[in-house]
GROMACS .gro file of N, CA and C in nm:
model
  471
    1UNK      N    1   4.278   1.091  -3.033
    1UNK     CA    2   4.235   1.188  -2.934
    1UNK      C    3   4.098   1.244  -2.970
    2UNK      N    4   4.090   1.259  -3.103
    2UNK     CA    5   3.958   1.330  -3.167
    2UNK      C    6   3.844   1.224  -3.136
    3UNK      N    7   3.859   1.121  -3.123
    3UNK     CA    8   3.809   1.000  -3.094
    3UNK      C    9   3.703   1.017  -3.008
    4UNK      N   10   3.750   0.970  -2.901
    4UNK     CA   11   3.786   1.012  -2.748
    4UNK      C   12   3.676   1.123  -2.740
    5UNK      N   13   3.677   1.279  -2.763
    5UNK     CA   14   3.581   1.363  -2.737
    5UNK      C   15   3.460   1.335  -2.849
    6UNK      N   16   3.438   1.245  -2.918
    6UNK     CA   17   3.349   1.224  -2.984
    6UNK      C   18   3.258   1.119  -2.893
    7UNK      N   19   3.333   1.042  -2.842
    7UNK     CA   20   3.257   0.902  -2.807
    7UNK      C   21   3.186   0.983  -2.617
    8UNK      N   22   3.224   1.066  -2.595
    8UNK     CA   23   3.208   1.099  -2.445
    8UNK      C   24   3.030   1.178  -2.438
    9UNK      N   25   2.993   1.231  -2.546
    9UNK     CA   26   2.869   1.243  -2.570
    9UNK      C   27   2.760   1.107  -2.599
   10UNK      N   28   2.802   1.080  -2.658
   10UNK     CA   29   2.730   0.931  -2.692
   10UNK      C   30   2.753   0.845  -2.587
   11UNK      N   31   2.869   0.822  -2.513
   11UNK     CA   32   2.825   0.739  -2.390
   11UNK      C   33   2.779   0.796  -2.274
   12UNK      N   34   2.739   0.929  -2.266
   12UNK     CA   35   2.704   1.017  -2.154
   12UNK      C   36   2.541   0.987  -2.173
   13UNK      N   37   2.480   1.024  -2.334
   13UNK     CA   38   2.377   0.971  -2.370
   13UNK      C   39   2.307   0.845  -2.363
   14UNK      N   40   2.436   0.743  -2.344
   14UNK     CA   41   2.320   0.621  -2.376
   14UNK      C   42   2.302   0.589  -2.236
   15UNK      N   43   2.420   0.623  -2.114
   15UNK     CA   44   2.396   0.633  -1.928
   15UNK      C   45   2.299   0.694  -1.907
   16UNK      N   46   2.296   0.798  -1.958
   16UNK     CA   47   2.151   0.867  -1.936
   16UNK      C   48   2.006   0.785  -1.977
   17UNK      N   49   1.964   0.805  -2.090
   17UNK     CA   50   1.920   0.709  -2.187
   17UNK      C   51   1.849   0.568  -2.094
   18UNK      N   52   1.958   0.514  -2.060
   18UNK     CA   53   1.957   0.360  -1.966
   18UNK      C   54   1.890   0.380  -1.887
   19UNK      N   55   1.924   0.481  -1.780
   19UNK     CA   56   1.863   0.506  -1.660
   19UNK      C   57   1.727   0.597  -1.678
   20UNK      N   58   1.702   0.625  -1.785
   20UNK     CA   59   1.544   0.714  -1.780
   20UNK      C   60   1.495   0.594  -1.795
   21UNK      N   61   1.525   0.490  -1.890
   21UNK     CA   62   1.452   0.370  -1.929
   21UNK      C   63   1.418   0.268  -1.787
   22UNK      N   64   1.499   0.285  -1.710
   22UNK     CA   65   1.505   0.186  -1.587
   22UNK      C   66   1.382   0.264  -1.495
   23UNK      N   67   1.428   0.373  -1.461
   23UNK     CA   68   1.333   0.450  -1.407
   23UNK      C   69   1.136   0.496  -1.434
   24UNK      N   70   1.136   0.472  -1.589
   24UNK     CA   71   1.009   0.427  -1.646
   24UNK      C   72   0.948   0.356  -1.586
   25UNK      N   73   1.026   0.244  -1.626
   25UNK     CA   74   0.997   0.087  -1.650
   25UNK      C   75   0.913   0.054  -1.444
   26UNK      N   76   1.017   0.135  -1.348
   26UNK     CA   77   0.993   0.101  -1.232
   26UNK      C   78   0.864   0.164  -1.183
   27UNK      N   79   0.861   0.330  -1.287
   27UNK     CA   80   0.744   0.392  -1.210
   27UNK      C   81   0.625   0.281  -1.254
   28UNK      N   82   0.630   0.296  -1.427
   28UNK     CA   83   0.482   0.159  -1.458
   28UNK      C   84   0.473   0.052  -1.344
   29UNK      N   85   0.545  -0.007  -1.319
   29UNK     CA   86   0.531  -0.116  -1.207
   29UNK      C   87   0.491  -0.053  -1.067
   30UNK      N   88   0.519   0.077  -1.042
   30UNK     CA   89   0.499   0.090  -0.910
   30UNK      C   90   0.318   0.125  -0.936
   31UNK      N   91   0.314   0.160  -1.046
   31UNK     CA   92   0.170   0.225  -1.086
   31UNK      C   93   0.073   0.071  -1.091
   32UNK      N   94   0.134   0.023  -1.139
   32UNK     CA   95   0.064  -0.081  -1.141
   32UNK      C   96   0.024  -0.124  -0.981
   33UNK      N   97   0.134  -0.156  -0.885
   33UNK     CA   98   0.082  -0.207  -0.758
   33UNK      C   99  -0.003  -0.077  -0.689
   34UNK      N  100   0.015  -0.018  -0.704
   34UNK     CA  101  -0.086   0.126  -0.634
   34UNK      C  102  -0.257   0.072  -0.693
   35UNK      N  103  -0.217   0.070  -0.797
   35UNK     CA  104  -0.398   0.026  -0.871
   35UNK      C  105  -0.433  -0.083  -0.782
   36UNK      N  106  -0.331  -0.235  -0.768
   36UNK     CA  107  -0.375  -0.267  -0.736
   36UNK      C  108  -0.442  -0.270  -0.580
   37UNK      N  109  -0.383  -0.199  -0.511
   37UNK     CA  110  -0.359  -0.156  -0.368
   37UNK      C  111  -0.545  -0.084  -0.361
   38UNK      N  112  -0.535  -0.008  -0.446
   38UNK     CA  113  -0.665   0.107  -0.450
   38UNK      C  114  -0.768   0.012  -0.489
   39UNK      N  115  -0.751  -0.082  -0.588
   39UNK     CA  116  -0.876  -0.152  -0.623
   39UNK      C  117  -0.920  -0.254  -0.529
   40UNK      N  118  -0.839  -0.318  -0.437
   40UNK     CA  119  -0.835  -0.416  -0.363
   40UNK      C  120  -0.932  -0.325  -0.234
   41UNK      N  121  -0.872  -0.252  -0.219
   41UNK     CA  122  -0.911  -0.139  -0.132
   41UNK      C  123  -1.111  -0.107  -0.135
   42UNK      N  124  -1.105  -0.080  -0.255
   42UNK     CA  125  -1.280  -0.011  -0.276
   42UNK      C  126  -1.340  -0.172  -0.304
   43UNK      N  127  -1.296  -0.269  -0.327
   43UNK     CA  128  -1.343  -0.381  -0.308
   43UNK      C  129  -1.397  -0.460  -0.171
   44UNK      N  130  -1.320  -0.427  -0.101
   44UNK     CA  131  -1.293  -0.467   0.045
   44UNK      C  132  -1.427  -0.397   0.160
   45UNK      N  133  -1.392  -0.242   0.100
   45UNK     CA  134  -1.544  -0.138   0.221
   45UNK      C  135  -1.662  -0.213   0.146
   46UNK      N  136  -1.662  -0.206   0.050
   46UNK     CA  137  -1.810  -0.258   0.055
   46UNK      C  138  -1.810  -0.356   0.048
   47UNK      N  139  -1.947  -0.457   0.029
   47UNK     CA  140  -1.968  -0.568   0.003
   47UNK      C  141  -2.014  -0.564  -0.184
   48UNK      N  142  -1.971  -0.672  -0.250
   48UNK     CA  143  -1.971  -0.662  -0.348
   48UNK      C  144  -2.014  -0.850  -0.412
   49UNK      N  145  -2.074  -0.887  -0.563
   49UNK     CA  146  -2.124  -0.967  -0.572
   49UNK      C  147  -1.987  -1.072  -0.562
   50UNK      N  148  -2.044  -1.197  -0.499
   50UNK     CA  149  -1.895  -1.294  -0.505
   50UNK      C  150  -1.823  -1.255  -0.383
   51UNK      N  151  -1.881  -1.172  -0.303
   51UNK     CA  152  -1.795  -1.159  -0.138
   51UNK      C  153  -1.783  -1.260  -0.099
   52UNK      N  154  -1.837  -1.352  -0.055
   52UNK     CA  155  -1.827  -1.471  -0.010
   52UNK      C  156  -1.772  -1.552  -0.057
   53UNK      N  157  -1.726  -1.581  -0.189
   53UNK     CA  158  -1.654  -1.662  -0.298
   53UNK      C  159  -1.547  -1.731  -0.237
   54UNK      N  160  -1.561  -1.881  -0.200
   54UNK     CA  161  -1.412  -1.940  -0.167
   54UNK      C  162  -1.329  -1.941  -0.280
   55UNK      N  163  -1.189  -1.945  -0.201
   55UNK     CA  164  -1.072  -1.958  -0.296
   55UNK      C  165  -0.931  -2.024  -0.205
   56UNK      N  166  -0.852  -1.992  -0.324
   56UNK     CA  167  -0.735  -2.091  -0.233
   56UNK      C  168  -0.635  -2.023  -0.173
   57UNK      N  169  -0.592  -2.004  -0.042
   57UNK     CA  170  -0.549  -1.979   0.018
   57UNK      C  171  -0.386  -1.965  -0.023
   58UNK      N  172  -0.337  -1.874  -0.106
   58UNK     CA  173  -0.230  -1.858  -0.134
   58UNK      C  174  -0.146  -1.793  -0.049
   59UNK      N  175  -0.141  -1.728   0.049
   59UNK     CA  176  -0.090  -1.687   0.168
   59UNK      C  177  -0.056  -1.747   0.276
   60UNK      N  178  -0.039  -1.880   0.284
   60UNK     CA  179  -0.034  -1.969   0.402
   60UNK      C  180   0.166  -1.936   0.350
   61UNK      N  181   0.233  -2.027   0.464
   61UNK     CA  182   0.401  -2.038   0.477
   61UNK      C  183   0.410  -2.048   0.319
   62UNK      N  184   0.516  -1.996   0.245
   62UNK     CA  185   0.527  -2.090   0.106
   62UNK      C  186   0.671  -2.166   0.156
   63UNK      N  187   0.733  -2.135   0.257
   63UNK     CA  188   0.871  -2.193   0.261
   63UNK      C  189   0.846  -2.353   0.235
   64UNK      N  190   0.751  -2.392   0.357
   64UNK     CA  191   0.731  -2.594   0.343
   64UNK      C  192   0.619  -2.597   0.259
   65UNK      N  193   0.573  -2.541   0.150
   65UNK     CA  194   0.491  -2.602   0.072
   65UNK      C  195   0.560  -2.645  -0.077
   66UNK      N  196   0.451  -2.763  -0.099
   66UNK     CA  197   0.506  -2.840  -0.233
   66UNK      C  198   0.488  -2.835  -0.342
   67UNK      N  199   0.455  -2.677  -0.372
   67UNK     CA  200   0.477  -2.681  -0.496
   67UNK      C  201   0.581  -2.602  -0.555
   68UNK      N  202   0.616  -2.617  -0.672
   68UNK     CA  203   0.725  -2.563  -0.749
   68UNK      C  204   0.773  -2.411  -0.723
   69UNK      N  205   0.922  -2.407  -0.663
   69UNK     CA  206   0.970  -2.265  -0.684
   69UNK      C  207   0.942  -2.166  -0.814
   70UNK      N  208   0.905  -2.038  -0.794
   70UNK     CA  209   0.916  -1.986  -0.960
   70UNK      C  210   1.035  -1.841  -0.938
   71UNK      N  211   1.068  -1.815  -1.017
   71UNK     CA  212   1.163  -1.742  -1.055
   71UNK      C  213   1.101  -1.630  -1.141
   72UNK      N  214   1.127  -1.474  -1.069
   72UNK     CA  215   1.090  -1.351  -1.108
   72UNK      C  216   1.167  -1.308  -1.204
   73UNK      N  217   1.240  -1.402  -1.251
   73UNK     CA  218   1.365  -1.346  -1.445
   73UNK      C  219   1.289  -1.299  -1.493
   74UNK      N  220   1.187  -1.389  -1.561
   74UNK     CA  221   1.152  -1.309  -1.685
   74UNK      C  222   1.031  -1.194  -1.662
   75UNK      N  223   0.972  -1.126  -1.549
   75UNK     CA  224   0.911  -1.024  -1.526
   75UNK      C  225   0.957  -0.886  -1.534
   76UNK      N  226   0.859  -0.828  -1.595
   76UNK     CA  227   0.954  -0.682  -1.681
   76UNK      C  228   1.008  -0.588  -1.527
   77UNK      N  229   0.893  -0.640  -1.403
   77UNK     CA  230   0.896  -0.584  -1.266
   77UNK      C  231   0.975  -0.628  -1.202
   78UNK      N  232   1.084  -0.698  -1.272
   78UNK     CA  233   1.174  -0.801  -1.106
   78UNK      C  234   1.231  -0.712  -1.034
   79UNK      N  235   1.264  -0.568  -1.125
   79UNK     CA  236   1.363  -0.476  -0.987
   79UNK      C  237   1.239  -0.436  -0.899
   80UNK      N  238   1.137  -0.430  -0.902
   80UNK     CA  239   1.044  -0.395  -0.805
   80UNK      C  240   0.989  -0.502  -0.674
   81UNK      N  241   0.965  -0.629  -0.767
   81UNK     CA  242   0.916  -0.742  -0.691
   81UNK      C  243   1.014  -0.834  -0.662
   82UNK      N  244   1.137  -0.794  -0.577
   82UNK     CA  245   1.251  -0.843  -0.567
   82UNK      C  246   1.263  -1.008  -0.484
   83UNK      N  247   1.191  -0.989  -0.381
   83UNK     CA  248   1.170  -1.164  -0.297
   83UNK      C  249   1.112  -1.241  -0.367
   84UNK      N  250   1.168  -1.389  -0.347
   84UNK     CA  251   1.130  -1.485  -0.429
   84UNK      C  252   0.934  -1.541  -0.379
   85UNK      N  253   0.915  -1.500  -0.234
   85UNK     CA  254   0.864  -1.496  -0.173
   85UNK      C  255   0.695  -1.388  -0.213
   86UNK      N  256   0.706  -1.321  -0.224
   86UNK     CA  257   0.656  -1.202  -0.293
   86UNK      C  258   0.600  -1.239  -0.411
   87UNK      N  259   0.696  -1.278  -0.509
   87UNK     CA  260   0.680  -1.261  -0.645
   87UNK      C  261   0.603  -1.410  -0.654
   88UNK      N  262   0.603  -1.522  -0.588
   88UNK     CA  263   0.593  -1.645  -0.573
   88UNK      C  264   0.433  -1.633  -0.507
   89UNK      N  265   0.387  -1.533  -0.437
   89UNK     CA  266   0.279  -1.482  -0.372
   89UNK      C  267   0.189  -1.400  -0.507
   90UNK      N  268   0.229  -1.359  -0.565
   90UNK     CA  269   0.175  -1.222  -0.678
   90UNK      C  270   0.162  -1.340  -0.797
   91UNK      N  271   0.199  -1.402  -0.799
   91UNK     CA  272   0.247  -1.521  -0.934
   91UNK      C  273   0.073  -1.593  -0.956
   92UNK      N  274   0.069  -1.648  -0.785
   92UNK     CA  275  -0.046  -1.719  -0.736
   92UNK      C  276  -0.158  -1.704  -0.767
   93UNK      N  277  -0.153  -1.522  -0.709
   93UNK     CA  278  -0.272  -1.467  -0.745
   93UNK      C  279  -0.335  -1.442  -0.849
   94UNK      N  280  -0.265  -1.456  -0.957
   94UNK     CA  281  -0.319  -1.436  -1.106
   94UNK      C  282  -0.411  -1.572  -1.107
   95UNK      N  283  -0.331  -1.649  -1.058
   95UNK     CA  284  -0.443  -1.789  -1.090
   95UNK      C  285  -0.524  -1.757  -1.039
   96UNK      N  286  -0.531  -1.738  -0.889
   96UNK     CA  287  -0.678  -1.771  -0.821
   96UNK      C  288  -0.751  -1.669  -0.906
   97UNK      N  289  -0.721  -1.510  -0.904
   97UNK     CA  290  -0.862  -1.452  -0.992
   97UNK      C  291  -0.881  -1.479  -1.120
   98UNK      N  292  -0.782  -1.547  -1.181
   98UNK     CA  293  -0.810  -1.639  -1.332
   98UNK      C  294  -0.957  -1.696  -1.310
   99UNK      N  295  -0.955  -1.772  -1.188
   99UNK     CA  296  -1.065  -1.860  -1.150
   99UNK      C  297  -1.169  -1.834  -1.099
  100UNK      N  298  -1.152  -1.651  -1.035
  100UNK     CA  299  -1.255  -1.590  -1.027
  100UNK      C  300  -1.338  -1.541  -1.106
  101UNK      N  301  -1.228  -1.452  -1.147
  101UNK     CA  302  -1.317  -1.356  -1.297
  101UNK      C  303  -1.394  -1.512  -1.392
  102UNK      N  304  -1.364  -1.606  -1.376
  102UNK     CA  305  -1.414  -1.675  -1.457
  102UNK      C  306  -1.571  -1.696  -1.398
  103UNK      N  307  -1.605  -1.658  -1.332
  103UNK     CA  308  -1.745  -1.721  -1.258
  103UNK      C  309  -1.806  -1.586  -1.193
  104UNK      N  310  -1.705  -1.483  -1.175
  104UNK     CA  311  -1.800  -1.353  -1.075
  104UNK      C  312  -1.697  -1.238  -1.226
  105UNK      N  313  -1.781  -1.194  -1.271
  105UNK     CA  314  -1.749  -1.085  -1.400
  105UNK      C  315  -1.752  -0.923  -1.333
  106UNK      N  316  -1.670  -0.908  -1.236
  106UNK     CA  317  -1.631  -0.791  -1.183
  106UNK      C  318  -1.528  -0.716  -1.311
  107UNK      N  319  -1.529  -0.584  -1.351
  107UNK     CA  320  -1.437  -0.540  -1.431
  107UNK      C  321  -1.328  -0.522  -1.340
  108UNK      N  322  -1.349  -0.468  -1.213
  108UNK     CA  323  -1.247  -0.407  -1.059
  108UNK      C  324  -1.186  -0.538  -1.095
  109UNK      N  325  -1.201  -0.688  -1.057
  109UNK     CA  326  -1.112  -0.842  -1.088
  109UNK      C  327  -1.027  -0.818  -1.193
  110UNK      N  328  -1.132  -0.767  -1.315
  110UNK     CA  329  -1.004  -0.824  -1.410
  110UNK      C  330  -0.925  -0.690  -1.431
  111UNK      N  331  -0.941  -0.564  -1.400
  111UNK     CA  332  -0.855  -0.460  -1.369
  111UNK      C  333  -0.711  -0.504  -1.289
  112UNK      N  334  -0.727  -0.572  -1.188
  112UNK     CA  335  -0.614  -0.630  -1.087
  112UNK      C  336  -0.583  -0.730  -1.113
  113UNK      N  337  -0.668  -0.821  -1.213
  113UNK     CA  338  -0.599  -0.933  -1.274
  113UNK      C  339  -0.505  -0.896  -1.366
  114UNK      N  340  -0.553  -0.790  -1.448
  114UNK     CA  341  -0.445  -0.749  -1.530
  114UNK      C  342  -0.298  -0.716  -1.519
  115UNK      N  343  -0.372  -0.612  -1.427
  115UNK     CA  344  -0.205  -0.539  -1.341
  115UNK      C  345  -0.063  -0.636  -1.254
  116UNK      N  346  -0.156  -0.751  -1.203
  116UNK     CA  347  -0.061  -0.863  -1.130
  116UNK      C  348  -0.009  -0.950  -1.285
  117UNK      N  349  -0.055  -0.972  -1.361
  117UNK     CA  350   0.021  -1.055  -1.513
  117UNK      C  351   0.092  -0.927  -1.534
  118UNK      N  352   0.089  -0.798  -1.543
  118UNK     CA  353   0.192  -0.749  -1.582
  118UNK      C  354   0.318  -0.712  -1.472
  119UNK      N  355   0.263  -0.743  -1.335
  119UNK     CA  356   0.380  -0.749  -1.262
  119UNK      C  357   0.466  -0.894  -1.294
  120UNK      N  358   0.392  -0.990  -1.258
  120UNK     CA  359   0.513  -1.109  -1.284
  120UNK      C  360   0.481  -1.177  -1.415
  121UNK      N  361   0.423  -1.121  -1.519
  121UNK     CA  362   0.441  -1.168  -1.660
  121UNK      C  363   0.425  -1.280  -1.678
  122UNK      N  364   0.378  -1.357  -1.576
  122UNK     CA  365   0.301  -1.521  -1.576
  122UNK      C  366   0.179  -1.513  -1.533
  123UNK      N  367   0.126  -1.641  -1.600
  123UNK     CA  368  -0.014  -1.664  -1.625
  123UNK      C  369  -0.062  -1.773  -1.561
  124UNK      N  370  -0.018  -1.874  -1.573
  124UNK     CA  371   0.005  -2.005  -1.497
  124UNK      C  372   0.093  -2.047  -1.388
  125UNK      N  373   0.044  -2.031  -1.264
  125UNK     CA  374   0.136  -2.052  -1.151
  125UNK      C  375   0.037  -2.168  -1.041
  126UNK      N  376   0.128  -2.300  -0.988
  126UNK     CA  377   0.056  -2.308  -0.913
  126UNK      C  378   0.031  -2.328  -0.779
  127UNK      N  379  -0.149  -2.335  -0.739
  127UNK     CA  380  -0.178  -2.308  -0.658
  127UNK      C  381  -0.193  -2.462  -0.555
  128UNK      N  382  -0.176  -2.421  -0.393
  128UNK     CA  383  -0.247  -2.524  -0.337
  128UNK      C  384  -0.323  -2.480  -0.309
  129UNK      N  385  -0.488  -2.579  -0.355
  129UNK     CA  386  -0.593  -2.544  -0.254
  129UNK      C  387  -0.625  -2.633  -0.127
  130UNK      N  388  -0.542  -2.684  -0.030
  130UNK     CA  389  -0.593  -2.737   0.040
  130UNK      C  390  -0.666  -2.665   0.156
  131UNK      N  391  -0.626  -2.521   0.177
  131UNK     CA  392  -0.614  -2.404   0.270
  131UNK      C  393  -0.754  -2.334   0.174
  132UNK      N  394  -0.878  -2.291   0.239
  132UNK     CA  395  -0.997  -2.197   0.186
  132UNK      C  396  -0.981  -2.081   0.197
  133UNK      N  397  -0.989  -1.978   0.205
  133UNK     CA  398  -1.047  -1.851   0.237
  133UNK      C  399  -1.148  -1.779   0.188
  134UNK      N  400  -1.222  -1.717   0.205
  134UNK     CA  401  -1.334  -1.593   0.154
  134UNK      C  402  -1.249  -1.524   0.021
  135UNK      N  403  -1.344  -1.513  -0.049
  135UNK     CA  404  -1.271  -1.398  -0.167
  135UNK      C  405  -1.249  -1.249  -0.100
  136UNK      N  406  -1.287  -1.202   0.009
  136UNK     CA  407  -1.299  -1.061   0.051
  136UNK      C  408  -1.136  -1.031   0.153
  137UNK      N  409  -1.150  -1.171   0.252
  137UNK     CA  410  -1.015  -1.230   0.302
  137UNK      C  411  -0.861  -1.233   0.150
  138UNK      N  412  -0.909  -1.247   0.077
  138UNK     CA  413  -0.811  -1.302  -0.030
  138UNK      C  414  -0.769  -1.142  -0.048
  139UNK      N  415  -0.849  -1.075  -0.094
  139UNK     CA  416  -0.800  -0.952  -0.138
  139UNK      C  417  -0.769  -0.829  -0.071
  140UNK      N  418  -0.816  -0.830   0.083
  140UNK     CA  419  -0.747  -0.768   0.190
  140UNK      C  420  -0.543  -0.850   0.204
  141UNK      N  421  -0.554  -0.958   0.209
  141UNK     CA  422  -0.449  -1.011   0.211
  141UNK      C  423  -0.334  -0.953   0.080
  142UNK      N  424  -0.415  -0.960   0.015
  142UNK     CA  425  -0.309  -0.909  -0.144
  142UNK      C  426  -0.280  -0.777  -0.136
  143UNK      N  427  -0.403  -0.701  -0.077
  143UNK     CA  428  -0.314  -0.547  -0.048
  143UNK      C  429  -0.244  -0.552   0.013
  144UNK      N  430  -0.248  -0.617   0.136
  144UNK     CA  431  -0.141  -0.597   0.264
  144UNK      C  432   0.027  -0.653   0.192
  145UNK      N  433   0.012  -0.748   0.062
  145UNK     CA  434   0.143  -0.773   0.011
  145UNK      C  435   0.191  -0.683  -0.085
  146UNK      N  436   0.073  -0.636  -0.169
  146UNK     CA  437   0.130  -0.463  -0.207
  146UNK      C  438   0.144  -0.340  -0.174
  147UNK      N  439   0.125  -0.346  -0.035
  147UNK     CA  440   0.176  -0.267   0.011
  147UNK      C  441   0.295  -0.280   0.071
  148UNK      N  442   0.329  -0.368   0.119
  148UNK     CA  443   0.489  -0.396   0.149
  148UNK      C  444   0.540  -0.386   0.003
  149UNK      N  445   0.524  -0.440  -0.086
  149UNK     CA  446   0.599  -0.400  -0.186
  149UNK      C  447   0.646  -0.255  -0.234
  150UNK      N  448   0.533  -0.192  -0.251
  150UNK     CA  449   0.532  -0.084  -0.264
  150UNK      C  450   0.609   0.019  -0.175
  151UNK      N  451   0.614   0.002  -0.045
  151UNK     CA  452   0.678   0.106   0.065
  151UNK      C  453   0.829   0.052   0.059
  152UNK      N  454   0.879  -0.073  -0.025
  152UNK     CA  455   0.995  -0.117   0.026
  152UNK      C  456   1.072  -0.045  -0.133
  153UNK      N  457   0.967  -0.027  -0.283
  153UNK     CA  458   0.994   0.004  -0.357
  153UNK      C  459   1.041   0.186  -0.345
  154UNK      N  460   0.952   0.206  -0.258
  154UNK     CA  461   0.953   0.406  -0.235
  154UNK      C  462   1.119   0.438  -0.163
  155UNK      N  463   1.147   0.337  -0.070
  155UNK     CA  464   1.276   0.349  -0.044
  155UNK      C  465   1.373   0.344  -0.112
  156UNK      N  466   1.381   0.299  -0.249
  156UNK     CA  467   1.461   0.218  -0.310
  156UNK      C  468   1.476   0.339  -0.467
  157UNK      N  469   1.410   0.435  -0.474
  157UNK     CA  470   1.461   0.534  -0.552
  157UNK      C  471   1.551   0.620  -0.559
   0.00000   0.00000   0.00000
């Protein structure tokens, strides 16, 4: 019996405990897509060097395209970036500005390059380029997917 009122603190603690940790873990991720939302954002009003920059069109259907499904397991963000769809979209984008920042040395790039590897914790995802777009097109498009993320995440607290 003495047991029993011993163990009811310690498992009240570690429920608690769990859920501050879960709740962290979600705000960093939500912080993260807001940056990127805001940086994509002050990128976009102005014109900036590399506006014009083609890239690959990671936003076309992914349902009939051929390349490899990826799986949001091992991302510290999966309770945030829940569609395979989404996360399969955010995955992408690390490549293409991999391939940017490599040629246009914006810090704002690798600020949002950063923040998308720490949403889906991959580095290598890939891309089709058969589809072009503008680099300015690319990153209006990526807000518009963090922001659905984000408003679907605000519900979800």
């Amino acid at each position: 019996m003495g047991l029993t009122f011993q163990l009811i603190p310690t498992l009240f603690c570690l429920l608690t405990c769990t859920s501050d940790v879960v709740q962290g873990q979600r705000r960093i991720c939500q912080t993260s897509v807001k940056e990127i939302i805001h940086t994509a954002n002050s990128l976009i009003v102005k014109k900036f060097p590399c506006f014009e920059m083609e890239v690959p069109d990671i936003f076309e259907d992914t349902k009939n395209s051929s390349t490899p499904k990826l799986s949001p397991v091992e991302s510290s963000c999966s309770q945030l970036v829940m569609t395979m769809n989404d996360f399969e979209t955010l995955c992408r984008a690390v490549t293409v500005l991999q391939q940017v920042s490599s040629s246009c040395t914006l810090p704002k790039i690798n600020n949002m390059l950063r923040n998308l590897m720490y949403l889906v914790n991959q580095t290598k995802c890939p891309v089709n380029e058969t589809k072009i777009i503008k680099l300015q097109d690319f990153l209006s498009k990526l807000k518009t997917v963090n922001q659905k993320i984000f408003s679907k995440s605000s519900f979800r607290e």
